[in-house]
Coordinates of C-alpha atoms in Angstrom, one line a residue:
Chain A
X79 CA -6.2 -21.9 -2.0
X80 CA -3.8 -23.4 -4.2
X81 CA -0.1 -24.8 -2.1
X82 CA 2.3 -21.6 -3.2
X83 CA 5.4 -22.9 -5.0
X84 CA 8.4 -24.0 -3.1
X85 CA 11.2 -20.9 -3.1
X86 CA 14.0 -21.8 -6.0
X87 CA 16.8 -19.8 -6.5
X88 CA 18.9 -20.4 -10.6
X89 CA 20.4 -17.7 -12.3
X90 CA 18.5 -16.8 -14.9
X91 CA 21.5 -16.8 -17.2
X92 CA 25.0 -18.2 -17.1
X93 CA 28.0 -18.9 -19.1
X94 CA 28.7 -22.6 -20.7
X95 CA 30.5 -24.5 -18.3
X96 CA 30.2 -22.5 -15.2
X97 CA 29.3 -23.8 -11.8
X98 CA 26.0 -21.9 -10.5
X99 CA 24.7 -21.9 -6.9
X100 CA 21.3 -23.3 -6.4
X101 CA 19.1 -22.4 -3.5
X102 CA 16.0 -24.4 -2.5
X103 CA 13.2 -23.8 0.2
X104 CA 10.2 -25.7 0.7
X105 CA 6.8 -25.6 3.0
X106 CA 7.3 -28.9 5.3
X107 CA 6.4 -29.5 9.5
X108 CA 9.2 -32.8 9.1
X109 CA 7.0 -34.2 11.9
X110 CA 9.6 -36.5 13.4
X111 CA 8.2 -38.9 14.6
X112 CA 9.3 -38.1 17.9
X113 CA 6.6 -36.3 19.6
X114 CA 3.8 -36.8 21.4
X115 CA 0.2 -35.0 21.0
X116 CA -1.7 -33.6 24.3
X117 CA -3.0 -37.3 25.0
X118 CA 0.5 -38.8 25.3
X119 CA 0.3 -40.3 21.6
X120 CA 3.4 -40.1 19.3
X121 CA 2.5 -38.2 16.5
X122 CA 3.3 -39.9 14.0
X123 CA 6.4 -38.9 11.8
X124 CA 6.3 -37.9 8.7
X125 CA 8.4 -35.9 6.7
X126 CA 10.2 -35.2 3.0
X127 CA 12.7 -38.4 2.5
X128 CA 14.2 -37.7 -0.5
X129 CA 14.6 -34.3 -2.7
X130 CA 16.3 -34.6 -6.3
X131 CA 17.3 -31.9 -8.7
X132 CA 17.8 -32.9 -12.5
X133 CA 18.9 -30.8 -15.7
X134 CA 17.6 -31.9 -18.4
X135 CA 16.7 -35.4 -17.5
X136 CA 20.5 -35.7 -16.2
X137 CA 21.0 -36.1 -12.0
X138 CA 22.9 -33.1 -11.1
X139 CA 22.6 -33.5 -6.8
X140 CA 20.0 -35.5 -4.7
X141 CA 19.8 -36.1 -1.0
X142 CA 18.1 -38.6 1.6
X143 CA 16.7 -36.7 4.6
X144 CA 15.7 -38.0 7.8
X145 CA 14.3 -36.5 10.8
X146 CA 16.9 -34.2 12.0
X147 CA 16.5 -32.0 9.2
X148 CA 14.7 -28.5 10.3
X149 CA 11.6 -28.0 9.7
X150 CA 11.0 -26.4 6.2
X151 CA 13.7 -28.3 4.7
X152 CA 16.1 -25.5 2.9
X153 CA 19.1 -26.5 0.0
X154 CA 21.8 -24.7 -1.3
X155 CA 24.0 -26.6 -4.0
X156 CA 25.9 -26.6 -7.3
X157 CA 25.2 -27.5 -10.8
X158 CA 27.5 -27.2 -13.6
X159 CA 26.0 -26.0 -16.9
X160 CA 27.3 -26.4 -20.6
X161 CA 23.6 -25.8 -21.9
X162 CA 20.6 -24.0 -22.0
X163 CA 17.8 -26.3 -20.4
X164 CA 15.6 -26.6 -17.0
X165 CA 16.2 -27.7 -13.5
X166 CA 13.7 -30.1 -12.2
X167 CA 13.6 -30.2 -8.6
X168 CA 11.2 -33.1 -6.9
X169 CA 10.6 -33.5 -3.1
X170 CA 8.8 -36.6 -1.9
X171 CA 7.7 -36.7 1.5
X172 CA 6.7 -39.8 3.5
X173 CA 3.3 -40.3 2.3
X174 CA 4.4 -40.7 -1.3
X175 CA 3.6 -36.9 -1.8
X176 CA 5.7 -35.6 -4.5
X177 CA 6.4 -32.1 -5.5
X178 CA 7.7 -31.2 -8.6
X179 CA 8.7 -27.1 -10.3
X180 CA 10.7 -26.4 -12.3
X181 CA 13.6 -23.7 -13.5
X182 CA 15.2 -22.4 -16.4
X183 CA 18.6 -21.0 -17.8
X184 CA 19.8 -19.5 -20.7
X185 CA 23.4 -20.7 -21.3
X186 CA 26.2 -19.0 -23.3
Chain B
X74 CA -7.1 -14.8 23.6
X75 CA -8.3 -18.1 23.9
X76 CA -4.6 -19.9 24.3
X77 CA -4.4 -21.4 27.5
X78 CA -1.1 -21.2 29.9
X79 CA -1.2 -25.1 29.1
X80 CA -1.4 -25.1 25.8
X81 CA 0.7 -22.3 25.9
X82 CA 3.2 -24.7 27.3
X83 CA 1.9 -27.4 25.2
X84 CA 3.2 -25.4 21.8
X85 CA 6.7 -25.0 22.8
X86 CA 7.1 -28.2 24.3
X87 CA 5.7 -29.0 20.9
X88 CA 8.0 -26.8 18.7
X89 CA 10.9 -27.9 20.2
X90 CA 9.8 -31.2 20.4
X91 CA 12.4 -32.4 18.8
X92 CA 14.4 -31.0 21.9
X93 CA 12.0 -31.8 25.1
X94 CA 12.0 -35.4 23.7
X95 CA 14.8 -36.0 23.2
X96 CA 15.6 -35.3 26.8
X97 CA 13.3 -37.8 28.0
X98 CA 14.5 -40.7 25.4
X99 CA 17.5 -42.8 24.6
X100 CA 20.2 -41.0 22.8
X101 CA 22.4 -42.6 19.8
X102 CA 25.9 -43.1 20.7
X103 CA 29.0 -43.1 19.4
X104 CA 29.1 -46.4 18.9
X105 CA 25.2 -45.7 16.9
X106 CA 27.4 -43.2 14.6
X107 CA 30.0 -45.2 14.5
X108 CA 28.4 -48.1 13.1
X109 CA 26.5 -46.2 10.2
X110 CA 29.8 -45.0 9.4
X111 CA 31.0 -48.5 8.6
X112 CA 27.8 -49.3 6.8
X113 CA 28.1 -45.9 4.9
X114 CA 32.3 -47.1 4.0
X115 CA 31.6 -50.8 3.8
X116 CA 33.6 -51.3 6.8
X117 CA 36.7 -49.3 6.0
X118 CA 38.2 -46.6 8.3
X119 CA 37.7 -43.2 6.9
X120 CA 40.7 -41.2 6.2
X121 CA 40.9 -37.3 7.6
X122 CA 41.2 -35.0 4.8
X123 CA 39.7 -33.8 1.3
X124 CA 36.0 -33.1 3.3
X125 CA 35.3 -29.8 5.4
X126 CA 32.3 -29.7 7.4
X127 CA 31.6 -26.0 8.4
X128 CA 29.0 -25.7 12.0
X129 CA 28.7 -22.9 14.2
X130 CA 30.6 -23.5 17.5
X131 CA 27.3 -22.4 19.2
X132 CA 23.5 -22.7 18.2
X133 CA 21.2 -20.3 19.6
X134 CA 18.5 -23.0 19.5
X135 CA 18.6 -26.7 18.2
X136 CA 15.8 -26.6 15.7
X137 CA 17.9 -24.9 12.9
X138 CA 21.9 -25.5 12.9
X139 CA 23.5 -24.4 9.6
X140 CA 26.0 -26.8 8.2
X141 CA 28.1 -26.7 5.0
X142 CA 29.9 -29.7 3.5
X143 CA 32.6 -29.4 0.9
X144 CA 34.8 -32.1 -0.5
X145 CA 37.9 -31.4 -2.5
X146 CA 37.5 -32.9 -5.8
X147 CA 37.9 -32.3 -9.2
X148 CA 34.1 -33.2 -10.2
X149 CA 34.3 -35.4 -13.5
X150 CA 32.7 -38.4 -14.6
X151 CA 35.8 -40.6 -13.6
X152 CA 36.8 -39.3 -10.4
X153 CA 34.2 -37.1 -8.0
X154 CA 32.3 -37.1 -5.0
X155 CA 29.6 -40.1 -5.3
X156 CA 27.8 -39.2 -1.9
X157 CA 28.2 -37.7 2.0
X158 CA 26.9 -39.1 5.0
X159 CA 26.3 -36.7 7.9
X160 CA 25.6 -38.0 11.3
X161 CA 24.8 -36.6 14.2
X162 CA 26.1 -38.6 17.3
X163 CA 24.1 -37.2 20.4
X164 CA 20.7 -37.2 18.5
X165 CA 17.9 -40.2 19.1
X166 CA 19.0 -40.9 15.4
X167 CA 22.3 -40.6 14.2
X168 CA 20.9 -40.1 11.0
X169 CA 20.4 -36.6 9.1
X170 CA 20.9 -36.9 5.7
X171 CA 23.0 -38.2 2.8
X172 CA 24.1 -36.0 -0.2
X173 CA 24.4 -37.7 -3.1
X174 CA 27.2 -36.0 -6.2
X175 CA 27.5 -36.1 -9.9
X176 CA 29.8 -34.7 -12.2
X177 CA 26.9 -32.4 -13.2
X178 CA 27.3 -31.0 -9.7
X179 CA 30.3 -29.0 -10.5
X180 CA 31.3 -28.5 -6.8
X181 CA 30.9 -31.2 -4.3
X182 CA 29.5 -29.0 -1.7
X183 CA 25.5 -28.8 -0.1
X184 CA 24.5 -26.6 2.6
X185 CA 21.2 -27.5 5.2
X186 CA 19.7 -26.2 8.3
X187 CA 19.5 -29.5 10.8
X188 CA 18.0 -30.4 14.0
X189 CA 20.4 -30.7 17.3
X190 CA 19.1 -32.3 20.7
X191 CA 21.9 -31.0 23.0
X192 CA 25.5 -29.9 22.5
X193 CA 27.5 -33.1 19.8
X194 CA 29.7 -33.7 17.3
X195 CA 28.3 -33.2 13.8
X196 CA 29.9 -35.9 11.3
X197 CA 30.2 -35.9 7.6
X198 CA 31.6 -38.6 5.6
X199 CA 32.8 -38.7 2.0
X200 CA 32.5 -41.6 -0.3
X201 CA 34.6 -40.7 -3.9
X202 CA 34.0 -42.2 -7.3
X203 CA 36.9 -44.9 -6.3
X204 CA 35.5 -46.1 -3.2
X205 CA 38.0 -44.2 -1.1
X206 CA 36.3 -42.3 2.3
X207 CA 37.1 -39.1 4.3
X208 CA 35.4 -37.7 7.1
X209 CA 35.6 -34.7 9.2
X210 CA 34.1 -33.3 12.8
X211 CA 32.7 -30.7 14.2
X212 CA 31.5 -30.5 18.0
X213 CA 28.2 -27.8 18.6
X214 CA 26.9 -26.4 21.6
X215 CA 23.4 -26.2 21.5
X216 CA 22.5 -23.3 24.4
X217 CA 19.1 -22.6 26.5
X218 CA 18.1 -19.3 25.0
X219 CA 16.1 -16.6 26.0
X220 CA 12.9 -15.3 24.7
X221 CA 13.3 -14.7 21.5
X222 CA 13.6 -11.0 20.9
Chain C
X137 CA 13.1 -22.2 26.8
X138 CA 12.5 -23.0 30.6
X139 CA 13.5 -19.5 30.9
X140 CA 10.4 -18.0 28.6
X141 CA 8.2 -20.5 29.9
X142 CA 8.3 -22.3 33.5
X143 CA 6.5 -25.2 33.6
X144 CA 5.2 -25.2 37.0
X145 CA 5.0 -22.0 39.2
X146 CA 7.2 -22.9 42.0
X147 CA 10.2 -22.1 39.1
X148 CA 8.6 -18.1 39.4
X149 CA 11.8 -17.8 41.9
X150 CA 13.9 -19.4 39.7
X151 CA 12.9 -17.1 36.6
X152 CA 13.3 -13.9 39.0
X153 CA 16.4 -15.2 40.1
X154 CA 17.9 -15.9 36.6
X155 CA 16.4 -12.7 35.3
X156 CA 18.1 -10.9 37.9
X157 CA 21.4 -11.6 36.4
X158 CA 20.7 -9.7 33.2
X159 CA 21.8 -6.3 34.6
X160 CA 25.1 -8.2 35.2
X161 CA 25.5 -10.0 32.2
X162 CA 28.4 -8.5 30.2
X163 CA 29.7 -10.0 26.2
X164 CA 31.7 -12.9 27.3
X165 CA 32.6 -16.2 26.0
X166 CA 30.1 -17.5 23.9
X167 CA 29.0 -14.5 22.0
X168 CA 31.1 -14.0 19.3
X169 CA 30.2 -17.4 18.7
X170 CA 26.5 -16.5 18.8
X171 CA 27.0 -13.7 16.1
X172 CA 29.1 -16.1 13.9
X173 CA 26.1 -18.9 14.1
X174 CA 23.2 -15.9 13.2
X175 CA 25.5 -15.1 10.6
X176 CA 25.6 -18.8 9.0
X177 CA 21.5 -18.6 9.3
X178 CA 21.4 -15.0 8.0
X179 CA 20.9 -15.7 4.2
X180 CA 17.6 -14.3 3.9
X181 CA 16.7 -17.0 0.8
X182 CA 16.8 -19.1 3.5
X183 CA 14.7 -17.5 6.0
X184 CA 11.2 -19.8 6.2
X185 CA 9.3 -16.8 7.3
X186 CA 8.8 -16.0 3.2
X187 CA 7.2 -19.3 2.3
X188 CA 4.8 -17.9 5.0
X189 CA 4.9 -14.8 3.2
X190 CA 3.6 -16.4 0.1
X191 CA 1.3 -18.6 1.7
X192 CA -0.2 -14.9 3.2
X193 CA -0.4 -13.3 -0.2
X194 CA -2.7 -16.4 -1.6
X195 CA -4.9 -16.1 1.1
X196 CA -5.0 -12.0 0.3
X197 CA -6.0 -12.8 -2.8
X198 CA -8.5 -16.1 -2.3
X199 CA -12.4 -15.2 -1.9
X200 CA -12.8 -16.7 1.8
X201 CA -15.3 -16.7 4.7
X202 CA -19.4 -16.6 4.8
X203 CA -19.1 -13.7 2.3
X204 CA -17.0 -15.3 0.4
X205 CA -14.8 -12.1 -0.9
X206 CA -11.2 -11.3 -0.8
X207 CA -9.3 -8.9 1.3
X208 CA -7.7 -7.2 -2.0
X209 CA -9.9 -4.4 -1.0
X210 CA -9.1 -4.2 2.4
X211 CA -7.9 -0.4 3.4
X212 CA -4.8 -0.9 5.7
X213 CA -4.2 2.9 5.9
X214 CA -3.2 3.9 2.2
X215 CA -6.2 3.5 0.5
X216 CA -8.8 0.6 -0.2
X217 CA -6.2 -2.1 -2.1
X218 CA -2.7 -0.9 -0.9
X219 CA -0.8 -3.7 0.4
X220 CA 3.0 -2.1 -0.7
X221 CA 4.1 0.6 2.1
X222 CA 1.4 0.5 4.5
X223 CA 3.0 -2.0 7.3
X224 CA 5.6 0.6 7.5
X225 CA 2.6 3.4 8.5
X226 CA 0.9 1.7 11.3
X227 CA -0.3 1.8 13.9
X228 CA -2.7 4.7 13.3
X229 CA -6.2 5.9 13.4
X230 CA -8.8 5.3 11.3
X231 CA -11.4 7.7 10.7
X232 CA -14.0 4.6 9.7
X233 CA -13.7 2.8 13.2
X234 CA -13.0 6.1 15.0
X235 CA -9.6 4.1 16.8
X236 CA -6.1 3.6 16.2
X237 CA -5.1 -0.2 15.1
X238 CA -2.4 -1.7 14.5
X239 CA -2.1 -4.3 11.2
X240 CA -3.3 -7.3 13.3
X241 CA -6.7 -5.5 14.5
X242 CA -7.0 -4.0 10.6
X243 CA -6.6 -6.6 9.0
X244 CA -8.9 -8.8 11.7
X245 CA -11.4 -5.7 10.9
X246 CA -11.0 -6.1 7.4
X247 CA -11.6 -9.9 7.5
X248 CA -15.1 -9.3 9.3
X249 CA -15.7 -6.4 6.9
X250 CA -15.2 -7.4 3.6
X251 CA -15.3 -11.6 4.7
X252 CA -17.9 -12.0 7.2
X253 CA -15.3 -13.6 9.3
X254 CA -16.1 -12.4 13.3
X255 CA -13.4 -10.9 15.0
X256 CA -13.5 -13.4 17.6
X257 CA -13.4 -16.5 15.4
X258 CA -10.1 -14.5 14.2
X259 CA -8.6 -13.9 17.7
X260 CA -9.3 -17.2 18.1
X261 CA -6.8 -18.9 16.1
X262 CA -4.6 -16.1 16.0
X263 CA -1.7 -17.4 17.0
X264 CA -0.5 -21.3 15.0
X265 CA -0.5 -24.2 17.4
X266 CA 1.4 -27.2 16.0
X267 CA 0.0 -28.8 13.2
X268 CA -2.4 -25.5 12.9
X269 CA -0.9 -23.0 10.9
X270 CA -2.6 -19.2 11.6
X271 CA -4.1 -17.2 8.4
X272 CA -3.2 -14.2 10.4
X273 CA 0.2 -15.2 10.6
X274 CA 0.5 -15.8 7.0
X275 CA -1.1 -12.5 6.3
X276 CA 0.6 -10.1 8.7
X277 CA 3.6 -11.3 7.6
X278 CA 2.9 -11.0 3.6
X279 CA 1.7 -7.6 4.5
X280 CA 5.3 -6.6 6.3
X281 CA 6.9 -8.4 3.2
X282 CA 5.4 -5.7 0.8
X283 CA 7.4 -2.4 3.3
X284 CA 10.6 -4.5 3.0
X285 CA 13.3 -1.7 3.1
X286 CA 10.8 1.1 4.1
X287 CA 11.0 3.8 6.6
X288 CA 8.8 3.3 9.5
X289 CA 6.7 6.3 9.0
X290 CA 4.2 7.1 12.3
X291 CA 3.4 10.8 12.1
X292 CA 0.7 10.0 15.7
X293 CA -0.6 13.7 15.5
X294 CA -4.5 12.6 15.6
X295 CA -5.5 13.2 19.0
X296 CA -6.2 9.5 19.3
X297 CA -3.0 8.7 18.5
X298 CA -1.4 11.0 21.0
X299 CA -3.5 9.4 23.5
X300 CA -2.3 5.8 22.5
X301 CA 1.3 6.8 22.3
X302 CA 0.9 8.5 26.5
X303 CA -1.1 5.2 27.1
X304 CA 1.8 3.0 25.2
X305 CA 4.6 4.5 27.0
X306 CA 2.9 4.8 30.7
X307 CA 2.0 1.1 30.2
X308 CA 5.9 0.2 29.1
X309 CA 7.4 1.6 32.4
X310 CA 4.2 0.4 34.6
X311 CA 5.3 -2.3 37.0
X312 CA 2.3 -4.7 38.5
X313 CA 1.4 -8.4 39.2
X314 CA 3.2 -11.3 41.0
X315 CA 6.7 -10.0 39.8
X316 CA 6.1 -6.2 40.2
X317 CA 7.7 -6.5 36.4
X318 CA 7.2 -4.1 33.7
X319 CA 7.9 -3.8 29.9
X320 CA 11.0 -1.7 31.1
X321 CA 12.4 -4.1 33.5
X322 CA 14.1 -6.1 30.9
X323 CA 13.9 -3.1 27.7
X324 CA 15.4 -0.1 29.2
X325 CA 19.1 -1.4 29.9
X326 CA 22.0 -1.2 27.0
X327 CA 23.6 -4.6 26.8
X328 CA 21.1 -6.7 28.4
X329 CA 20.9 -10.5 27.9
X330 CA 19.1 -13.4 28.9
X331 CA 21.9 -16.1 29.0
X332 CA 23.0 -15.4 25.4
X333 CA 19.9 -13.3 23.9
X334 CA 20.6 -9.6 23.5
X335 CA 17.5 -8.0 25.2
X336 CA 17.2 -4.8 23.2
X337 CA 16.4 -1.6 24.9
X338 CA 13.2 -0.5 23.8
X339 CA 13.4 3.1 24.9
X340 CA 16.2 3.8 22.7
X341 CA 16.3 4.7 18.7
X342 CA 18.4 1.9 18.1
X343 CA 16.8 -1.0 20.1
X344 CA 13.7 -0.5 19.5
X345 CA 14.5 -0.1 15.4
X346 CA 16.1 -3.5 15.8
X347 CA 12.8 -5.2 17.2
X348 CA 10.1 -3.3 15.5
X349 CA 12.0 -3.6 11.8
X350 CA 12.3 -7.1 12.4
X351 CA 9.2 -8.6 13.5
X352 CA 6.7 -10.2 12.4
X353 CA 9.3 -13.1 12.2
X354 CA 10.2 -16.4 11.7
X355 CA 10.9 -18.3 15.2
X356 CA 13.0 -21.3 15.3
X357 CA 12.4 -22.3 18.3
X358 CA 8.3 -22.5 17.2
X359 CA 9.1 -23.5 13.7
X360 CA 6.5 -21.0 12.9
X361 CA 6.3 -16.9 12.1
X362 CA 5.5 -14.7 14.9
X363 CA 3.9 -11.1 15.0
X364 CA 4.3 -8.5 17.2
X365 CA 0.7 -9.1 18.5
X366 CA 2.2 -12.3 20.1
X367 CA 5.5 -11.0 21.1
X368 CA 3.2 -8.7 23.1
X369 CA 0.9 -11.8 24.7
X370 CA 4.3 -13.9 25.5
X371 CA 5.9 -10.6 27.2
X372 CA 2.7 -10.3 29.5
X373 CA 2.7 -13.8 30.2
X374 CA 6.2 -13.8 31.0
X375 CA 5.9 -11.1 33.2
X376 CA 3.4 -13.1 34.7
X377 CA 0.9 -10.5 33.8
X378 CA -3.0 -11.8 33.1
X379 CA -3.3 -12.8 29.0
X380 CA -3.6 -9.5 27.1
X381 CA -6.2 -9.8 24.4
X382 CA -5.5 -10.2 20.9
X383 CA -5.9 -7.0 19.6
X384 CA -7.1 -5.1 22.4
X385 CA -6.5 -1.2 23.5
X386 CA -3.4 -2.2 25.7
X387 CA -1.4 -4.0 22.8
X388 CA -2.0 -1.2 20.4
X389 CA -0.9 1.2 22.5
X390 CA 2.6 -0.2 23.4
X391 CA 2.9 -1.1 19.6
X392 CA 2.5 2.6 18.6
X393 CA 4.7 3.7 21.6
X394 CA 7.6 1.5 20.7
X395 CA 7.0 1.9 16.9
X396 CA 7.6 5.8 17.4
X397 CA 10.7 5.0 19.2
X398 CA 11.7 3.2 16.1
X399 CA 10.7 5.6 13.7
X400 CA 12.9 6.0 10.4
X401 CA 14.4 2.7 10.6
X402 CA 14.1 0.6 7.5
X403 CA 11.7 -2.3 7.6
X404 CA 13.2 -5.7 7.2
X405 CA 10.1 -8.4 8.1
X406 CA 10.1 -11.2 8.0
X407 CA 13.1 -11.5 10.5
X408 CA 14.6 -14.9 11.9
X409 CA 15.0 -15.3 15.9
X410 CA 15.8 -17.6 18.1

């Protein structure tokens, strides 16, 4: 069975420079690193680090994440648009993992 | 069904792991949050102001606190929001995430779901285009729940 | 959490004790500040319980087990393939087993059925341990996903049915084991709480749509989806009951009885609890 897609949510449409509301949810334990297993081992952590979002090649928000984030990481932010074009969004967890989809929007 | 009362136990010591841990480890400090902060502002006192972090006064449970940041800024390419620290000061990491800004963000304003040991204070720190640094508080009580519903 | 599960049985006094206080507990401080924090976390885009949604609906669709078939043909009540709808319309009886089930036990039946996967194996890993997500759990809850925003619809006139729904409701208010506890202990009383959980009374239109519309949902405190068929096993084991069997004649009983109590509200699964 294929990994379904992480949850994104870009209006499909928008006017040239106004600010939209992104939404972002993604599959992920984020392990911390914290617990310990049945034998009395720490499990060890791993979870998503880092999550970007681009448009059109361009940096539009990113973040660092450690631990303390909840467990199926979920985003909400802003991106300004004065163009058509597509939203990148890449989440790399602690093994090097990366996942990468993509979104677009039809600007006017 | 085959799940033990142990491992029973086992699972929600293990799901809120994150909790039951933490109450058998070190917490960070003030001084722990503290001290990112000045690594975060290159040593310089925040100024209140300019940044709203929104927190409930009360989480149900510790494994998912909403939290909004906002900073007041006009968003261009000379003067925005380069990045936010938030900390949290009772956890056994301070550390929860930093947001980073562009112009291209339009707003300078991110919302998450974090992870809270016991009742804190939430911190988020703002760090603008010009170097300048704001901060803002909130204290959350994390409460002993029920069952669930 | 000490309160849903004590970790040694010399807290059973303590439990008793605390749950003794629920008739008394009255809205106070603290729970407007409750309903603000659910309503922070009530954004349903940002519910995880539909990643598991979509993780159910590939495994629907992904040819699985020693018969290496799907489930798209699996008949949850509306016909061989209907997924859309049919949540809403269970439990009831099916003509093909001769027995009422509830979505777990059809779509466990449907598994060995059309899969080859033994109902046991199922049961078995029925409920996600951490690290070990459940298929069941990602299933049952794509299936509720697909009567979003339907009415629960439970006509119960087979004669089976009747007898599960008499057998449901004489098990809710039947008090027994080390706590002389029943279903109805904690789910018959308007305003209840556990510290700051609303206990919703079950024997009521109202309460009960509240908790049957909203499970199977997504638990914080497990960082996992729930179903109702595990709401049922934690209940038993909290009223210090012997395990209840996955599945088994007792569960689907109380799930029809308190799903006719809840009959006409809207489905809105997955949920998000504490």
């Amino acid at each position: 069975m294929a990994d379904p897609k992480p949850r994104i949510k870009v209006p499909k449409t928008a006017s040239k420079g106004e600010v939209v509301t992104i939404k972002t949810l993604i599959s992920h334990p984020m392990e911390s690193g914290q617990r310990k297993d049945s034998a009395g081992n720490v499990i060890p952590r791993e979870i998503i680090n880092k999550f970007t979002c681009e448009f059109n090649g361009q940096p539009v928000f990113g973040c660092d994440l450690d631990p303390a984030i909840s467990a199926n990481p979920y985003m909400e932010f802003t991106a300004k648009v004065e163009e058509s074009g597509t939203f990148t969004f890449s989440w790399t967890d602690d093994l090097g993992k990366v996942i990468t989809t993509e979104e677009k929007i039809e600007v006017s | 069904m085959t799940l033990t009362r142990r491992e029973a136990l086992a699972l929600t010591a293990g799901a809120a792991a994150f909790l039951a841990t933490a109450s058998r480890m070190a917490f960070a400090s003030a001084e722990d949050a503290e001290k990112a902060i000045s690594e975060f502002t290159g040593g310089a006192a925040p100024q209140s102001g300019k940044i709203t972090l929104t927190a409930p006064e009360i989480a149900e449970n510790g494994n998912s606190v909403p939290i909004s940041v906002s900073v007041d800024s006009p968003m261009t390419a000379d003067d925005h929001v380069a990045s936010v620290l938030v900390l949290a000061e009772g956890n056994p990491n301070p550390d929860v995430a930093t947001f980073h800004f562009t112009a291209l963000s339009g707003m300078a304003t991110a919302t998450t779901r974090i992870r809270l040991a016991r009742t804190q204070n939430v911190i988020a720190v703002a760090k603008m285009s010009d170097g300048s640094t704001y901060i803002d508080r909130k204290e959350v009580k994390v409460t002993i729940g029920g069952c669930g519903g | 959490m000490t309160q849903c599960r004590p970790s040694h049985p010399k807290r059973l006094g303590a439990v008793a004790g605390a749950l003794a206080l629920i008739a008394a507990a009255t809205t106070g401080s603290g729970a407007d500040e409750l309903e603000e924090y659910k309503r922070m976390l009530a954004d349903p885009f940002a519910n995880p319980g539909w990643l598991y949604a979509d993780e159910g609906e590939a495994l629907w669709n992904t040819p699985s087990g020693p018969k290496n078939a799907t489930l798209e043909q699996c008949d949850l009540g509306l016909g061989a393939g209907v997924v859309e709808g049919a949540y809403a319309q269970l439990p009831r009886y099916f003509a093909d087993v001769d027995r009422v089930m509830d979505v777990e036990t059809r779509i466990a039946w449907c598994r060995e059925e059309l899969q080859g996967i033994p109902f046991a194996e199922t049961a078995k890993s029925a409920f996600s341990k951490r690290g070990a997500k459940s298929q069941m759990e990602q299933l049952v809850v794509y299936v509720a996903s697909k009567s979003e925003g339907m009415p629960i619809t439970v006509p119960m006139t087979h004669e089976k049915e009747q007898e599960a729904l008499a057998l449901g409701e004489a098990l809710f208010y039947r008090r027994s084991s080390v706590l002389d506890y029943s279903c109805s202990t904690c789910h018959s009383i308007d305003g209840a709480r556990i510290r700051l959980q609303d206990l919703p009374n079950l024997t009521d239109h109202e309460g009960a749509a509240s908790a049957m519309t909203s499970w199977p949902t997504y638990r914080v405190s497990h960082e996992s989806v729930r179903t109702m068929q595990h709401r049922m096993w934690d209940c038993y084991w909290q009223m210090r009951m012997p395990d209840v069997a996955y599945g088994s004649d007792v569960t689907v009983a109380l799930i029809a009885y308190m799903t006719k109590v809840a009959e006409g509200a809207e489905m809105a699964s997955p949920g998000l609890k504490r």
